[in-house]
Amino acid sequence: MNKGKYYITTAIAYTSGKPHIGNSYEIVLADSIARFKRKDGYDVFFQTGTDEHGQKIELKAQEAGVTPKEYVDGIAGTIKGLWNLMDTSYDHFIRTTDDYHEKQVQKIFRKLYEQGDIYKGSYEGLYCTPCESFWTESQLVDGKCPDCGREVKPAKEEAYFFKMSKYADRLIAHINSHPEFIQPVSRKNEMMNNFLLPGLQDLCVSRTSFKWGVPVDFDDKHVVYVWLDALTNYITGIGYECGGESTEQYHKLWPADLHLIGKDIIRFHTIYWPIFLMALGEPLPKQIFGHPWLLQGDGKMSKSKGNVLYADDLVNFFGVDAVRYFVLHEMPFENDGTISWELMVERINSDLANTLGNLVNRTISMSNKYFGGIVADKGCREDVDKELKAVVTGTYKRAAAKMEDLRVADTLTEIFALFKRCNKYIDETKPWVLAKDEAKKDRLATVLYNLVESILIGASLLEPFMPSTAKKIAGQLNAQLRGFDELTEFGKYTSGSKVTEKPEILFARLDVKEVVEKAEAMFEEREKASGEHENKASENKEQGTPEGIDLAPKAEITYDMFDKLQFQVGEIIACEEVPKSRKLLCSKVRIGSQVKQIVSGIKQHYSAEEMVGKKVMVLVNLKPAKMAGVVSEGMLLCAEDAEGNLALLTPEKDMPSGAEIC
């Protein structure tokens, strides 16, 4: 049955480096949705890809001594390799350096300019030279740059702007009349209350300070703003033709049914992108889902230490389907999820090895032991069978309802409830007891048939989430996985079929201590390699003793004044770059039992990855303030030398999160 088309996209991965497991989560999530929809009768088109332009890429390439194109070619290959490793079934992989995409971006920019939505003007305001950023008076913090805290000066720079306010009312009306447009609801409320209702400022859509971008074809001093370039991939990748006749594929697929993105880029997708589409006269996507983050549970992820979690590392330890199961199962619908080696082992042992693997192995082994592998329905039924069958045949409906709301973790819980019910059925029927009574032979055969049938239905439901495991289960049962339209009827397994003689262990139980020791050894090797690289680089620098720095003295304060400041040790458990900011990082900092969000102007000195896991000194009771539109609830303490280099202040000894600094 064809239920119609379903076009799903992920955010395209930025080619500044290898994606960590939190980034990989999104592609696995999208793949599970795409696979479920395909199996549910939809004609699915699944697009992903890479975002390859921008100043950061230009600088990365310079540091690596290669051209920007050479740099992104390497990273794009790495990303595509990871997506393939995770067994994702995307239909198209777009790169923003693809010729057809760049040509359409130029046409889109020209069209918007010619119809008056884009105009040439200039930034005029207060300029921070180190940040190369303009700010309005209201955006300053204590009269200084909100990114780095330095002095600003009046300045002006030529740029093209998009008239965002022209379409703001239309977008507000659309959001109000389409409650499903932005999900979860908390993301919608954030966009409405923080951005749309207060009023939109015109958006700068070109840059002149770097060259690695799509050139504005009628003004080659400018390159197209990277978000206007990146967002349009959702239409250029399926055949959109600006100012001409788009392809049959585009007319079939657009509007997208789902844009799946991280919550940190929700503003770009729910405000800028819909407004760009309105200006182009194209329909808006049906739904934009901002998924939560996957956080490092033990707070020790750090690029500088070499212990960032990557998908291929986890696959080497646990296998593809185990990693897929974990990231999908452990991510709540709206709140951030947690990953650690200990949690991975616990989930694999309890759910995959015990609940699922042991069930399949026991059922096949008993079929071989008692009937030579032949599974036959002898029709010897009892009341206990009814409850099993009701659970099994009702699982698809419950799972589909959860998937309709994109509650993937809850869907997996429903499927594993089926497997748990099978294990309970074994305990209820006690096949080993039935086997001792020749008069109960037909009953024993029927029990094993019911188990095989139930397992096959469960495996068929599991396929979108753990495709390889589902196929292995069906293979061991000598059967084919079924379509969803066949899962509400019990008894379709061919009576008299023979299961495999030697069942494969699907998931072996793991020893958490051994896994952690192996992981630590891997990270030590990484740290050693990183240290050797840094030492080699430092050998090329001139050595010298840094001079002391004298500062102009500030007015003296009393002890009572100082006592009002609350300093504590914080542990950074997550960190992300602030969109559109050259200097800002947004950190989630655990201070005792609470977690604060703190924005700091340190992006030039620390990557988001290496921030995670650091113990830092925090000014805790600073009044919350917005920096580049993001609320900051404290301050990380840093030292600054004469050249403006920053270093986070950290405790000399290992101190617990929340320890008072006095």
PDB file of C-alpha atoms in Angstrom, residues 112-330:
ATOM      1  CA  LEU A 112      15.677  38.092  -4.058  1.00  0.00           C
ATOM      2  CA  TYR A 113      17.757  41.171  -4.857  1.00  0.00           C
ATOM      3  CA  GLU A 114      15.861  41.998  -8.045  1.00  0.00           C
ATOM      4  CA  GLN A 115      12.468  41.716  -6.347  1.00  0.00           C
ATOM      5  CA  GLY A 116      13.577  44.036  -3.562  1.00  0.00           C
ATOM      6  CA  ASP A 117      13.888  41.575  -0.681  1.00  0.00           C
ATOM      7  CA  ILE A 118      17.656  42.017  -0.581  1.00  0.00           C
ATOM      8  CA  TYR A 119      19.195  45.477  -0.625  1.00  0.00           C
ATOM      9  CA  LYS A 120      22.724  46.828  -0.475  1.00  0.00           C
ATOM     10  CA  GLY A 121      23.597  48.768   2.609  1.00  0.00           C
ATOM     11  CA  SER A 122      26.192  48.724   5.307  1.00  0.00           C
ATOM     12  CA  TYR A 123      26.767  47.664   8.838  1.00  0.00           C
ATOM     13  CA  GLU A 124      26.984  50.802  10.881  1.00  0.00           C
ATOM     14  CA  GLY A 125      27.536  50.606  14.566  1.00  0.00           C
ATOM     15  CA  LEU A 126      30.093  49.755  17.174  1.00  0.00           C
ATOM     16  CA  TYR A 127      32.866  47.562  15.838  1.00  0.00           C
ATOM     17  CA  CYS A 128      35.057  45.087  17.744  1.00  0.00           C
ATOM     18  CA  THR A 129      38.285  44.687  15.780  1.00  0.00           C
ATOM     19  CA  PRO A 130      39.445  41.342  17.287  1.00  0.00           C
ATOM     20  CA  CYS A 131      36.011  39.809  16.673  1.00  0.00           C
ATOM     21  CA  GLU A 132      35.428  41.538  13.323  1.00  0.00           C
ATOM     22  CA  SER A 133      31.846  42.081  14.507  1.00  0.00           C
ATOM     23  CA  PHE A 134      29.382  44.955  14.606  1.00  0.00           C
ATOM     24  CA  TRP A 135      27.108  45.529  17.587  1.00  0.00           C
ATOM     25  CA  THR A 136      24.304  47.879  18.517  1.00  0.00           C
ATOM     26  CA  GLU A 137      24.422  49.831  21.761  1.00  0.00           C
ATOM     27  CA  SER A 138      21.790  47.556  23.318  1.00  0.00           C
ATOM     28  CA  GLN A 139      23.816  44.433  22.519  1.00  0.00           C
ATOM     29  CA  LEU A 140      26.907  45.586  24.426  1.00  0.00           C
ATOM     30  CA  VAL A 141      27.656  44.255  27.893  1.00  0.00           C
ATOM     31  CA  ASP A 142      28.869  47.000  30.208  1.00  0.00           C
ATOM     32  CA  GLY A 143      29.630  49.054  27.117  1.00  0.00           C
ATOM     33  CA  LYS A 144      31.951  46.429  25.662  1.00  0.00           C
ATOM     34  CA  CYS A 145      31.856  43.652  23.068  1.00  0.00           C
ATOM     35  CA  PRO A 146      29.498  40.877  24.261  1.00  0.00           C
ATOM     36  CA  ASP A 147      31.743  38.265  22.627  1.00  0.00           C
ATOM     37  CA  CYS A 148      35.167  39.122  24.058  1.00  0.00           C
ATOM     38  CA  GLY A 149      34.634  41.984  26.489  1.00  0.00           C
ATOM     39  CA  ARG A 150      36.997  44.375  24.691  1.00  0.00           C
ATOM     40  CA  GLU A 151      36.493  48.011  23.700  1.00  0.00           C
ATOM     41  CA  VAL A 152      34.422  48.813  20.588  1.00  0.00           C
ATOM     42  CA  LYS A 153      34.665  51.737  18.176  1.00  0.00           C
ATOM     43  CA  PRO A 154      32.241  53.309  15.678  1.00  0.00           C
ATOM     44  CA  ALA A 155      32.696  51.770  12.205  1.00  0.00           C
ATOM     45  CA  LYS A 156      30.937  50.954   8.950  1.00  0.00           C
ATOM     46  CA  GLU A 157      31.089  48.070   6.405  1.00  0.00           C
ATOM     47  CA  GLU A 158      29.315  47.411   3.122  1.00  0.00           C
ATOM     48  CA  ALA A 159      26.922  44.439   3.051  1.00  0.00           C
ATOM     49  CA  TYR A 160      23.691  43.095   1.546  1.00  0.00           C
ATOM     50  CA  PHE A 161      20.672  42.703   3.827  1.00  0.00           C
ATOM     51  CA  PHE A 162      17.443  40.712   3.674  1.00  0.00           C
ATOM     52  CA  LYS A 163      14.206  42.433   4.761  1.00  0.00           C
ATOM     53  CA  MET A 164      13.182  39.934   7.423  1.00  0.00           C
ATOM     54  CA  SER A 165      10.457  42.144   8.909  1.00  0.00           C
ATOM     55  CA  LYS A 166       8.604  42.138   5.581  1.00  0.00           C
ATOM     56  CA  TYR A 167       7.582  38.506   6.120  1.00  0.00           C
ATOM     57  CA  ALA A 168       7.534  38.283   9.927  1.00  0.00           C
ATOM     58  CA  ASP A 169       3.761  38.674  10.320  1.00  0.00           C
ATOM     59  CA  ARG A 170       3.110  35.990   7.699  1.00  0.00           C
ATOM     60  CA  LEU A 171       5.444  33.602   9.519  1.00  0.00           C
ATOM     61  CA  ILE A 172       3.835  34.299  12.899  1.00  0.00           C
ATOM     62  CA  ALA A 173       0.418  33.623  11.399  1.00  0.00           C
ATOM     63  CA  HIS A 174       1.654  30.379   9.835  1.00  0.00           C
ATOM     64  CA  ILE A 175       3.120  29.147  13.124  1.00  0.00           C
ATOM     65  CA  ASN A 176      -0.093  29.997  14.991  1.00  0.00           C
ATOM     66  CA  SER A 177      -2.266  28.208  12.446  1.00  0.00           C
ATOM     67  CA  HIS A 178       0.036  25.171  12.113  1.00  0.00           C
ATOM     68  CA  PRO A 179       0.815  23.948  15.657  1.00  0.00           C
ATOM     69  CA  GLU A 180       2.701  20.966  14.228  1.00  0.00           C
ATOM     70  CA  PHE A 181       5.142  23.207  12.295  1.00  0.00           C
ATOM     71  CA  ILE A 182       7.750  23.526  15.075  1.00  0.00           C
ATOM     72  CA  GLN A 183       8.254  20.600  17.440  1.00  0.00           C
ATOM     73  CA  PRO A 184       8.644  20.106  20.337  1.00  0.00           C
ATOM     74  CA  VAL A 185       6.321  22.884  21.514  1.00  0.00           C
ATOM     75  CA  SER A 186       9.006  24.312  23.776  1.00  0.00           C
ATOM     76  CA  ARG A 187      11.097  25.139  20.685  1.00  0.00           C
ATOM     77  CA  LYS A 188       8.132  26.948  19.136  1.00  0.00           C
ATOM     78  CA  ASN A 189       7.590  29.014  22.266  1.00  0.00           C
ATOM     79  CA  GLU A 190      11.263  29.944  22.353  1.00  0.00           C
ATOM     80  CA  MET A 191      11.255  31.162  18.750  1.00  0.00           C
ATOM     81  CA  MET A 192       8.043  33.133  19.137  1.00  0.00           C
ATOM     82  CA  ASN A 193       8.843  34.784  22.458  1.00  0.00           C
ATOM     83  CA  ASN A 194      12.563  35.444  21.987  1.00  0.00           C
ATOM     84  CA  PHE A 195      12.739  36.381  18.311  1.00  0.00           C
ATOM     85  CA  LEU A 196       9.534  36.806  16.327  1.00  0.00           C
ATOM     86  CA  LEU A 197       7.268  38.693  18.713  1.00  0.00           C
ATOM     87  CA  PRO A 198       9.935  41.211  19.837  1.00  0.00           C
ATOM     88  CA  GLY A 199      10.519  42.057  16.144  1.00  0.00           C
ATOM     89  CA  LEU A 200      13.021  40.883  13.546  1.00  0.00           C
ATOM     90  CA  GLN A 201      15.961  42.975  12.385  1.00  0.00           C
ATOM     91  CA  ASP A 202      17.089  42.821   8.768  1.00  0.00           C
ATOM     92  CA  LEU A 203      19.572  40.020   8.215  1.00  0.00           C
ATOM     93  CA  CYS A 204      23.018  40.445   6.688  1.00  0.00           C
ATOM     94  CA  VAL A 205      23.228  37.963   3.791  1.00  0.00           C
ATOM     95  CA  SER A 206      26.688  38.658   2.377  1.00  0.00           C
ATOM     96  CA  ARG A 207      30.273  38.923   3.607  1.00  0.00           C
ATOM     97  CA  THR A 208      33.393  40.606   2.264  1.00  0.00           C
ATOM     98  CA  SER A 209      35.984  39.619   4.886  1.00  0.00           C
ATOM     99  CA  PHE A 210      36.697  36.203   3.337  1.00  0.00           C
ATOM    100  CA  LYS A 211      36.426  34.514  -0.067  1.00  0.00           C
ATOM    101  CA  TRP A 212      35.490  30.865   0.614  1.00  0.00           C
ATOM    102  CA  GLY A 213      31.834  31.007  -0.232  1.00  0.00           C
ATOM    103  CA  VAL A 214      29.439  31.254  -3.170  1.00  0.00           C
ATOM    104  CA  PRO A 215      30.249  34.551  -4.929  1.00  0.00           C
ATOM    105  CA  VAL A 216      27.466  37.085  -5.471  1.00  0.00           C
ATOM    106  CA  ASP A 217      27.604  36.947  -9.260  1.00  0.00           C
ATOM    107  CA  PHE A 218      26.764  40.611  -9.789  1.00  0.00           C
ATOM    108  CA  ASP A 219      29.086  41.929  -7.061  1.00  0.00           C
ATOM    109  CA  ASP A 220      32.171  39.752  -6.679  1.00  0.00           C
ATOM    110  CA  LYS A 221      33.421  41.548  -3.569  1.00  0.00           C
ATOM    111  CA  HIS A 222      30.713  39.668  -1.686  1.00  0.00           C
ATOM    112  CA  VAL A 223      30.097  36.010  -0.928  1.00  0.00           C
ATOM    113  CA  VAL A 224      26.678  34.670   0.085  1.00  0.00           C
ATOM    114  CA  TYR A 225      26.011  34.369   3.816  1.00  0.00           C
ATOM    115  CA  VAL A 226      26.654  30.749   4.730  1.00  0.00           C
ATOM    116  CA  TRP A 227      23.173  30.104   6.148  1.00  0.00           C
ATOM    117  CA  LEU A 228      21.399  31.319   3.009  1.00  0.00           C
ATOM    118  CA  ASP A 229      23.740  29.018   1.093  1.00  0.00           C
ATOM    119  CA  ALA A 230      23.303  26.015   3.415  1.00  0.00           C
ATOM    120  CA  LEU A 231      19.544  26.132   3.984  1.00  0.00           C
ATOM    121  CA  THR A 232      18.722  26.099   0.291  1.00  0.00           C
ATOM    122  CA  ASN A 233      20.215  22.601  -0.024  1.00  0.00           C
ATOM    123  CA  TYR A 234      16.811  21.212   0.932  1.00  0.00           C
ATOM    124  CA  ILE A 235      15.398  22.375  -2.388  1.00  0.00           C
ATOM    125  CA  THR A 236      18.458  22.445  -4.675  1.00  0.00           C
ATOM    126  CA  GLY A 237      19.179  18.803  -3.836  1.00  0.00           C
ATOM    127  CA  ILE A 238      15.857  17.659  -5.279  1.00  0.00           C
ATOM    128  CA  GLY A 239      15.853  19.726  -8.464  1.00  0.00           C
ATOM    129  CA  TYR A 240      14.668  23.245  -7.629  1.00  0.00           C
ATOM    130  CA  GLU A 241      15.317  25.655 -10.494  1.00  0.00           C
ATOM    131  CA  CYS A 242      15.181  29.319  -9.522  1.00  0.00           C
ATOM    132  CA  GLY A 243      13.495  31.365 -12.245  1.00  0.00           C
ATOM    133  CA  GLY A 244      12.902  28.282 -14.391  1.00  0.00           C
ATOM    134  CA  GLU A 245      11.070  24.977 -14.465  1.00  0.00           C
ATOM    135  CA  SER A 246      11.990  22.764 -11.509  1.00  0.00           C
ATOM    136  CA  THR A 247      12.289  19.022 -11.981  1.00  0.00           C
ATOM    137  CA  GLU A 248       9.507  16.478 -11.664  1.00  0.00           C
ATOM    138  CA  GLN A 249      11.242  15.190  -8.539  1.00  0.00           C
ATOM    139  CA  TYR A 250      11.022  18.626  -6.920  1.00  0.00           C
ATOM    140  CA  HIS A 251       7.319  18.955  -7.662  1.00  0.00           C
ATOM    141  CA  LYS A 252       6.787  15.483  -6.231  1.00  0.00           C
ATOM    142  CA  LEU A 253       8.784  15.911  -3.019  1.00  0.00           C
ATOM    143  CA  TRP A 254       8.438  19.533  -1.954  1.00  0.00           C
ATOM    144  CA  PRO A 255       7.369  20.637   0.600  1.00  0.00           C
ATOM    145  CA  ALA A 256       9.516  18.540   2.915  1.00  0.00           C
ATOM    146  CA  ASP A 257       7.586  16.456   5.403  1.00  0.00           C
ATOM    147  CA  LEU A 258      10.289  16.739   8.057  1.00  0.00           C
ATOM    148  CA  HIS A 259      13.435  18.770   8.640  1.00  0.00           C
ATOM    149  CA  LEU A 260      15.283  16.999  11.463  1.00  0.00           C
ATOM    150  CA  ILE A 261      17.821  19.302  13.134  1.00  0.00           C
ATOM    151  CA  GLY A 262      19.628  19.924  16.411  1.00  0.00           C
ATOM    152  CA  LYS A 263      17.980  22.303  18.844  1.00  0.00           C
ATOM    153  CA  ASP A 264      20.960  24.690  18.595  1.00  0.00           C
ATOM    154  CA  ILE A 265      20.092  25.631  14.990  1.00  0.00           C
ATOM    155  CA  ILE A 266      16.329  25.804  15.395  1.00  0.00           C
ATOM    156  CA  ARG A 267      16.254  29.600  14.820  1.00  0.00           C
ATOM    157  CA  PHE A 268      17.827  29.349  11.376  1.00  0.00           C
ATOM    158  CA  HIS A 269      15.371  26.672  10.275  1.00  0.00           C
ATOM    159  CA  THR A 270      12.173  28.053  11.789  1.00  0.00           C
ATOM    160  CA  ILE A 271      12.690  31.766  11.073  1.00  0.00           C
ATOM    161  CA  TYR A 272      15.245  32.421   8.321  1.00  0.00           C
ATOM    162  CA  TRP A 273      14.433  29.389   6.166  1.00  0.00           C
ATOM    163  CA  PRO A 274      10.635  29.830   6.082  1.00  0.00           C
ATOM    164  CA  ILE A 275      11.058  33.527   5.285  1.00  0.00           C
ATOM    165  CA  PHE A 276      13.473  32.750   2.434  1.00  0.00           C
ATOM    166  CA  LEU A 277      10.900  30.304   1.056  1.00  0.00           C
ATOM    167  CA  MET A 278       8.088  32.850   1.348  1.00  0.00           C
ATOM    168  CA  ALA A 279      10.192  35.318  -0.629  1.00  0.00           C
ATOM    169  CA  LEU A 280      10.797  32.662  -3.308  1.00  0.00           C
ATOM    170  CA  GLY A 281       7.090  31.866  -3.458  1.00  0.00           C
ATOM    171  CA  GLU A 282       7.629  28.258  -2.384  1.00  0.00           C
ATOM    172  CA  PRO A 283       5.597  26.268   0.190  1.00  0.00           C
ATOM    173  CA  LEU A 284       6.969  25.895   3.707  1.00  0.00           C
ATOM    174  CA  PRO A 285       8.108  22.520   5.070  1.00  0.00           C
ATOM    175  CA  LYS A 286       5.429  20.660   6.979  1.00  0.00           C
ATOM    176  CA  GLN A 287       7.403  20.142  10.168  1.00  0.00           C
ATOM    177  CA  ILE A 288      10.721  21.106  11.757  1.00  0.00           C
ATOM    178  CA  PHE A 289      11.825  19.013  14.715  1.00  0.00           C
ATOM    179  CA  GLY A 290      14.630  20.318  16.949  1.00  0.00           C
ATOM    180  CA  HIS A 291      16.008  17.250  18.685  1.00  0.00           C
ATOM    181  CA  PRO A 292      17.918  17.479  21.995  1.00  0.00           C
ATOM    182  CA  TRP A 293      21.634  16.929  22.533  1.00  0.00           C
ATOM    183  CA  LEU A 294      23.470  13.740  23.410  1.00  0.00           C
ATOM    184  CA  LEU A 295      25.804  14.659  26.276  1.00  0.00           C
ATOM    185  CA  GLN A 296      28.912  12.960  27.619  1.00  0.00           C
ATOM    186  CA  GLY A 297      27.834  11.410  30.898  1.00  0.00           C
ATOM    187  CA  ASP A 298      31.133  11.345  32.794  1.00  0.00           C
ATOM    188  CA  GLY A 299      32.060  14.897  31.862  1.00  0.00           C
ATOM    189  CA  LYS A 300      35.449  13.897  30.483  1.00  0.00           C
ATOM    190  CA  MET A 301      35.036  14.384  26.738  1.00  0.00           C
ATOM    191  CA  SER A 302      37.899  16.584  25.557  1.00  0.00           C
ATOM    192  CA  LYS A 303      39.524  16.890  22.177  1.00  0.00           C
ATOM    193  CA  SER A 304      42.806  17.901  23.782  1.00  0.00           C
ATOM    194  CA  LYS A 305      42.772  14.676  25.835  1.00  0.00           C
ATOM    195  CA  GLY A 306      41.897  12.625  22.788  1.00  0.00           C
ATOM    196  CA  ASN A 307      38.818  11.048  24.405  1.00  0.00           C
ATOM    197  CA  VAL A 308      36.008  12.506  22.315  1.00  0.00           C
ATOM    198  CA  LEU A 309      33.460   9.785  21.526  1.00  0.00           C
ATOM    199  CA  TYR A 310      33.171   9.057  17.821  1.00  0.00           C
ATOM    200  CA  ALA A 311      30.722   6.675  16.206  1.00  0.00           C
ATOM    201  CA  ASP A 312      33.448   4.462  14.727  1.00  0.00           C
ATOM    202  CA  ASP A 313      35.102   4.081  18.144  1.00  0.00           C
ATOM    203  CA  LEU A 314      31.841   2.854  19.650  1.00  0.00           C
ATOM    204  CA  VAL A 315      31.175   0.552  16.701  1.00  0.00           C
ATOM    205  CA  ASN A 316      34.597  -1.048  17.197  1.00  0.00           C
ATOM    206  CA  PHE A 317      33.636  -1.785  20.802  1.00  0.00           C
ATOM    207  CA  PHE A 318      29.964  -2.724  20.500  1.00  0.00           C
ATOM    208  CA  GLY A 319      28.905  -3.116  16.855  1.00  0.00           C
ATOM    209  CA  VAL A 320      26.726  -0.915  14.657  1.00  0.00           C
ATOM    210  CA  ASP A 321      23.287  -2.004  15.828  1.00  0.00           C
ATOM    211  CA  ALA A 322      24.178  -1.778  19.516  1.00  0.00           C
ATOM    212  CA  VAL A 323      25.294   1.817  19.026  1.00  0.00           C
ATOM    213  CA  ARG A 324      22.180   2.602  16.991  1.00  0.00           C
ATOM    214  CA  TYR A 325      19.988   1.123  19.717  1.00  0.00           C
ATOM    215  CA  PHE A 326      21.705   3.014  22.494  1.00  0.00           C
ATOM    216  CA  VAL A 327      21.590   6.495  20.969  1.00  0.00           C
ATOM    217  CA  LEU A 328      17.973   6.046  19.883  1.00  0.00           C
ATOM    218  CA  HIS A 329      16.775   4.534  23.154  1.00  0.00           C
ATOM    219  CA  GLU A 330      18.605   6.912  25.505  1.00  0.00           C
TER     220      GLU A 330
END
